[in-house]
């Protein structure tokens, strides 16, 4: 079983909240459905500081814990992703969505992973990750449980099947 995490491609487009205070919103999703979604206004960074164009991406980058999709990616992946979370609209100069992963699986193999803990025993950082395949099963996209205080935010984990599907659909990023 191959598991992947989201990662930035050097030079690719980014998407950022227009207001710096809105970054916190993306750290507080915690794998829960958003019943009262108040989306922040976003800006897609298409150019580097020197004015050269960034590489186009169907998944503009915000972080390992957040999956942002342009309209094409959202339309093509909706049937695959919807069982594992919800699509939330984000206002920008073109249609983009946040895919809020609400499938949380306690798949961390704590004995084989290298973990730095808080004094209370909670997970601060996972330095070397080992996941339990039996806990994941056929789940294609998921998060690990997070601390309620938002100190440790889970990356998004994807099975090889979904990564392969993204490539087959011709999506970039």
mmCIF file of C-alpha atoms in Angstrom:
data_model
loop_
_atom_site.group_PDB
_atom_site.id
_atom_site.type_symbol
_atom_site.label_atom_id
_atom_site.label_comp_id
_atom_site.label_asym_id
_atom_site.label_seq_id
_atom_site.Cartn_x
_atom_site.Cartn_y
_atom_site.Cartn_z
ATOM 1 C CA UNK A 1 0.000 0.000 0.000
ATOM 2 C CA UNK A 2 1.494 3.331 -1.080
ATOM 3 C CA UNK A 3 0.337 6.440 0.761
ATOM 4 C CA UNK A 4 1.143 9.975 -0.391
ATOM 5 C CA UNK A 5 0.898 13.426 1.180
ATOM 6 C CA UNK A 6 0.258 16.684 -0.609
ATOM 7 C CA UNK A 7 3.439 18.526 -1.510
ATOM 8 C CA UNK A 8 4.279 21.748 -3.269
ATOM 9 C CA UNK A 9 5.905 21.696 -6.688
ATOM 10 C CA UNK A 10 8.642 24.295 -6.924
ATOM 11 C CA UNK A 11 7.403 27.288 -8.879
ATOM 12 C CA UNK A 12 3.723 26.299 -8.892
ATOM 13 C CA UNK A 13 0.821 28.659 -8.278
ATOM 14 C CA UNK A 14 -0.218 29.343 -4.699
ATOM 15 C CA UNK A 15 -3.522 30.468 -3.253
ATOM 16 C CA UNK A 16 -3.612 32.665 -0.162
ATOM 17 C CA UNK A 17 -6.273 34.358 1.941
ATOM 18 C CA UNK A 18 -6.361 38.104 1.285
ATOM 19 C CA UNK A 19 -6.512 38.766 5.025
ATOM 20 C CA UNK A 20 -3.639 37.279 7.051
ATOM 21 C CA UNK A 21 -6.006 36.543 9.962
ATOM 22 C CA UNK A 22 -7.923 34.097 7.743
ATOM 23 C CA UNK A 23 -5.040 31.584 7.654
ATOM 24 C CA UNK A 24 -6.216 30.318 11.047
ATOM 25 C CA UNK A 25 -9.509 29.145 9.546
ATOM 26 C CA UNK A 26 -7.701 26.439 7.560
ATOM 27 C CA UNK A 27 -6.050 25.152 10.732
ATOM 28 C CA UNK A 28 -9.331 24.711 12.580
ATOM 29 C CA UNK A 29 -11.210 22.413 10.182
ATOM 30 C CA UNK A 30 -10.085 19.356 12.215
ATOM 31 C CA UNK A 31 -11.797 16.823 9.949
ATOM 32 C CA UNK A 32 -15.290 18.116 10.804
ATOM 33 C CA UNK A 33 -18.077 19.091 8.410
ATOM 34 C CA UNK A 34 -18.519 22.847 8.275
ATOM 35 C CA UNK A 35 -22.169 23.633 9.010
ATOM 36 C CA UNK A 36 -21.692 27.408 8.968
ATOM 37 C CA UNK A 37 -19.038 28.046 6.329
ATOM 38 C CA UNK A 38 -17.870 31.655 6.061
ATOM 39 C CA UNK A 39 -15.249 31.503 3.326
ATOM 40 C CA UNK A 40 -12.404 33.976 3.252
ATOM 41 C CA UNK A 41 -11.627 35.842 0.049
ATOM 42 C CA UNK A 42 -8.663 34.183 -1.664
ATOM 43 C CA UNK A 43 -6.026 35.321 -4.122
ATOM 44 C CA UNK A 44 -4.284 33.044 -6.620
ATOM 45 C CA UNK A 45 -0.606 33.922 -6.953
ATOM 46 C CA UNK A 46 0.144 33.463 -10.640
ATOM 47 C CA UNK A 47 3.450 35.357 -10.718
ATOM 48 C CA UNK A 48 6.697 35.248 -8.786
ATOM 49 C CA UNK A 49 7.915 38.433 -7.109
ATOM 50 C CA UNK A 50 10.060 39.169 -10.195
ATOM 51 C CA UNK A 51 6.987 39.059 -12.487
ATOM 52 C CA UNK A 52 7.685 35.686 -14.122
ATOM 53 C CA UNK A 53 4.732 33.319 -14.316
ATOM 54 C CA UNK A 54 4.326 30.511 -11.830
ATOM 55 C CA UNK A 55 3.572 27.010 -13.133
ATOM 56 C CA UNK A 56 -0.165 26.429 -13.652
ATOM 57 C CA UNK A 57 -1.764 24.057 -11.158
ATOM 58 C CA UNK A 58 -5.234 22.547 -10.911
ATOM 59 C CA UNK A 59 -4.422 22.405 -7.181
ATOM 60 C CA UNK A 60 -3.020 25.823 -6.152
ATOM 61 C CA UNK A 61 -0.865 25.364 -3.052
ATOM 62 C CA UNK A 62 -1.819 26.447 0.464
ATOM 63 C CA UNK A 63 -0.403 23.630 2.608
ATOM 64 C CA UNK A 64 -0.167 19.886 3.301
ATOM 65 C CA UNK A 65 -3.342 20.037 5.374
ATOM 66 C CA UNK A 66 -5.526 21.793 2.776
ATOM 67 C CA UNK A 67 -6.620 20.647 -0.692
ATOM 68 C CA UNK A 68 -7.620 23.516 -2.986
ATOM 69 C CA UNK A 69 -9.069 22.676 -6.409
ATOM 70 C CA UNK A 70 -9.794 24.711 -9.499
ATOM 71 C CA UNK A 71 -13.204 24.157 -11.145
ATOM 72 C CA UNK A 72 -11.941 21.513 -13.621
ATOM 73 C CA UNK A 73 -10.314 19.411 -10.886
ATOM 74 C CA UNK A 74 -13.342 19.796 -8.643
ATOM 75 C CA UNK A 75 -15.712 18.627 -11.381
ATOM 76 C CA UNK A 76 -13.574 15.647 -12.416
ATOM 77 C CA UNK A 77 -12.728 14.469 -8.887
ATOM 78 C CA UNK A 78 -16.074 15.124 -7.173
ATOM 79 C CA UNK A 79 -17.350 11.520 -7.546
ATOM 80 C CA UNK A 80 -14.078 10.165 -6.149
ATOM 81 C CA UNK A 81 -13.615 12.629 -3.284
ATOM 82 C CA UNK A 82 -17.165 13.245 -2.070
ATOM 83 C CA UNK A 83 -17.408 10.076 0.068
ATOM 84 C CA UNK A 84 -14.444 11.377 2.106
ATOM 85 C CA UNK A 85 -15.401 14.983 2.770
ATOM 86 C CA UNK A 86 -17.087 18.080 1.432
ATOM 87 C CA UNK A 87 -16.433 20.725 -1.208
ATOM 88 C CA UNK A 88 -16.548 24.263 0.159
ATOM 89 C CA UNK A 89 -16.536 27.261 -2.191
ATOM 90 C CA UNK A 90 -13.825 29.885 -1.878
ATOM 91 C CA UNK A 91 -14.328 33.322 -3.417
ATOM 92 C CA UNK A 92 -11.516 34.297 -5.776
ATOM 93 C CA UNK A 93 -11.142 35.762 -9.255
ATOM 94 C CA UNK A 94 -12.044 32.310 -10.653
ATOM 95 C CA UNK A 95 -13.987 29.359 -9.201
ATOM 96 C CA UNK A 96 -11.976 27.397 -6.633
ATOM 97 C CA UNK A 97 -13.001 25.060 -3.835
ATOM 98 C CA UNK A 98 -11.561 23.728 -0.634
ATOM 99 C CA UNK A 99 -11.977 19.989 -0.239
ATOM 100 C CA UNK A 100 -12.488 19.564 3.492
ATOM 101 C CA UNK A 101 -11.402 16.017 4.333
ATOM 102 C CA UNK A 102 -13.813 14.722 6.984
ATOM 103 C CA UNK A 103 -12.610 11.123 6.962
ATOM 104 C CA UNK A 104 -10.401 10.784 10.032
ATOM 105 C CA UNK A 105 -8.706 7.445 10.663
ATOM 106 C CA UNK A 106 -6.621 6.547 13.689
ATOM 107 C CA UNK A 107 -4.074 4.735 11.501
ATOM 108 C CA UNK A 108 -0.883 5.951 13.178
ATOM 109 C CA UNK A 109 1.340 3.059 14.254
ATOM 110 C CA UNK A 110 2.620 4.742 17.404
ATOM 111 C CA UNK A 111 5.092 1.976 18.241
ATOM 112 C CA UNK A 112 6.880 2.088 14.876
ATOM 113 C CA UNK A 113 6.589 5.835 14.192
ATOM 114 C CA UNK A 114 9.016 8.374 15.623
ATOM 115 C CA UNK A 115 6.873 10.821 17.590
ATOM 116 C CA UNK A 116 7.661 13.923 19.647
ATOM 117 C CA UNK A 117 5.056 14.375 22.371
ATOM 118 C CA UNK A 118 3.763 17.165 24.561
ATOM 119 C CA UNK A 119 4.055 16.767 28.336
ATOM 120 C CA UNK A 120 0.413 15.633 28.405
ATOM 121 C CA UNK A 121 1.232 12.775 25.994
ATOM 122 C CA UNK A 122 -0.415 14.326 22.944
ATOM 123 C CA UNK A 123 1.365 14.155 19.597
ATOM 124 C CA UNK A 124 3.337 17.329 18.819
ATOM 125 C CA UNK A 125 5.255 16.213 15.707
ATOM 126 C CA UNK A 126 5.515 12.980 13.769
ATOM 127 C CA UNK A 127 9.139 12.822 12.629
ATOM 128 C CA UNK A 128 8.909 9.393 10.973
ATOM 129 C CA UNK A 129 5.456 8.168 10.021
ATOM 130 C CA UNK A 130 4.310 4.546 9.883
ATOM 131 C CA UNK A 131 0.637 3.905 9.126
ATOM 132 C CA UNK A 132 -1.397 0.758 9.809
ATOM 133 C CA UNK A 133 -2.702 -0.628 6.505
ATOM 134 C CA UNK A 134 -5.461 -2.554 8.310
ATOM 135 C CA UNK A 135 -6.910 0.698 9.672
ATOM 136 C CA UNK A 136 -6.815 2.421 6.271
ATOM 137 C CA UNK A 137 -8.312 -0.394 4.207
ATOM 138 C CA UNK A 138 -9.735 0.984 0.960
ATOM 139 C CA UNK A 139 -10.062 4.573 2.171
ATOM 140 C CA UNK A 140 -8.559 6.726 -0.581
ATOM 141 C CA UNK A 141 -8.132 10.054 1.224
ATOM 142 C CA UNK A 142 -8.035 10.747 4.963
ATOM 143 C CA UNK A 143 -6.540 12.660 7.856
ATOM 144 C CA UNK A 144 -5.205 11.488 11.194
ATOM 145 C CA UNK A 145 -6.871 12.659 14.425
ATOM 146 C CA UNK A 146 -5.790 16.168 15.406
ATOM 147 C CA UNK A 147 -5.403 17.908 18.726
ATOM 148 C CA UNK A 148 -8.490 19.933 19.575
ATOM 149 C CA UNK A 149 -6.315 22.977 20.341
ATOM 150 C CA UNK A 150 -5.029 23.020 16.746
ATOM 151 C CA UNK A 151 -1.393 22.607 17.787
ATOM 152 C CA UNK A 152 -0.833 19.590 15.524
ATOM 153 C CA UNK A 153 -2.656 19.710 12.231
ATOM 154 C CA UNK A 154 -2.901 16.534 10.171
ATOM 155 C CA UNK A 155 -1.573 16.367 6.654
ATOM 156 C CA UNK A 156 -3.910 14.939 4.028
ATOM 157 C CA UNK A 157 -3.047 11.341 3.095
ATOM 158 C CA UNK A 158 -3.913 9.825 -0.297
ATOM 159 C CA UNK A 159 -3.778 6.235 -1.499
ATOM 160 C CA UNK A 160 -1.984 5.490 -4.753
ATOM 161 C CA UNK A 161 -5.332 4.802 -6.473
ATOM 162 C CA UNK A 162 -6.421 8.424 -6.183
ATOM 163 C CA UNK A 163 -2.982 9.782 -7.115
ATOM 164 C CA UNK A 164 -3.029 7.608 -10.233
ATOM 165 C CA UNK A 165 -6.566 8.791 -11.085
ATOM 166 C CA UNK A 166 -5.437 12.435 -10.882
ATOM 167 C CA UNK A 167 -2.687 11.675 -13.403
ATOM 168 C CA UNK A 168 -5.041 9.764 -15.712
ATOM 169 C CA UNK A 169 -7.419 12.741 -15.755
ATOM 170 C CA UNK A 170 -4.581 14.986 -16.960
ATOM 171 C CA UNK A 171 -4.742 17.275 -13.938
ATOM 172 C CA UNK A 172 -1.632 19.308 -13.136
ATOM 173 C CA UNK A 173 -0.063 20.147 -9.828
#
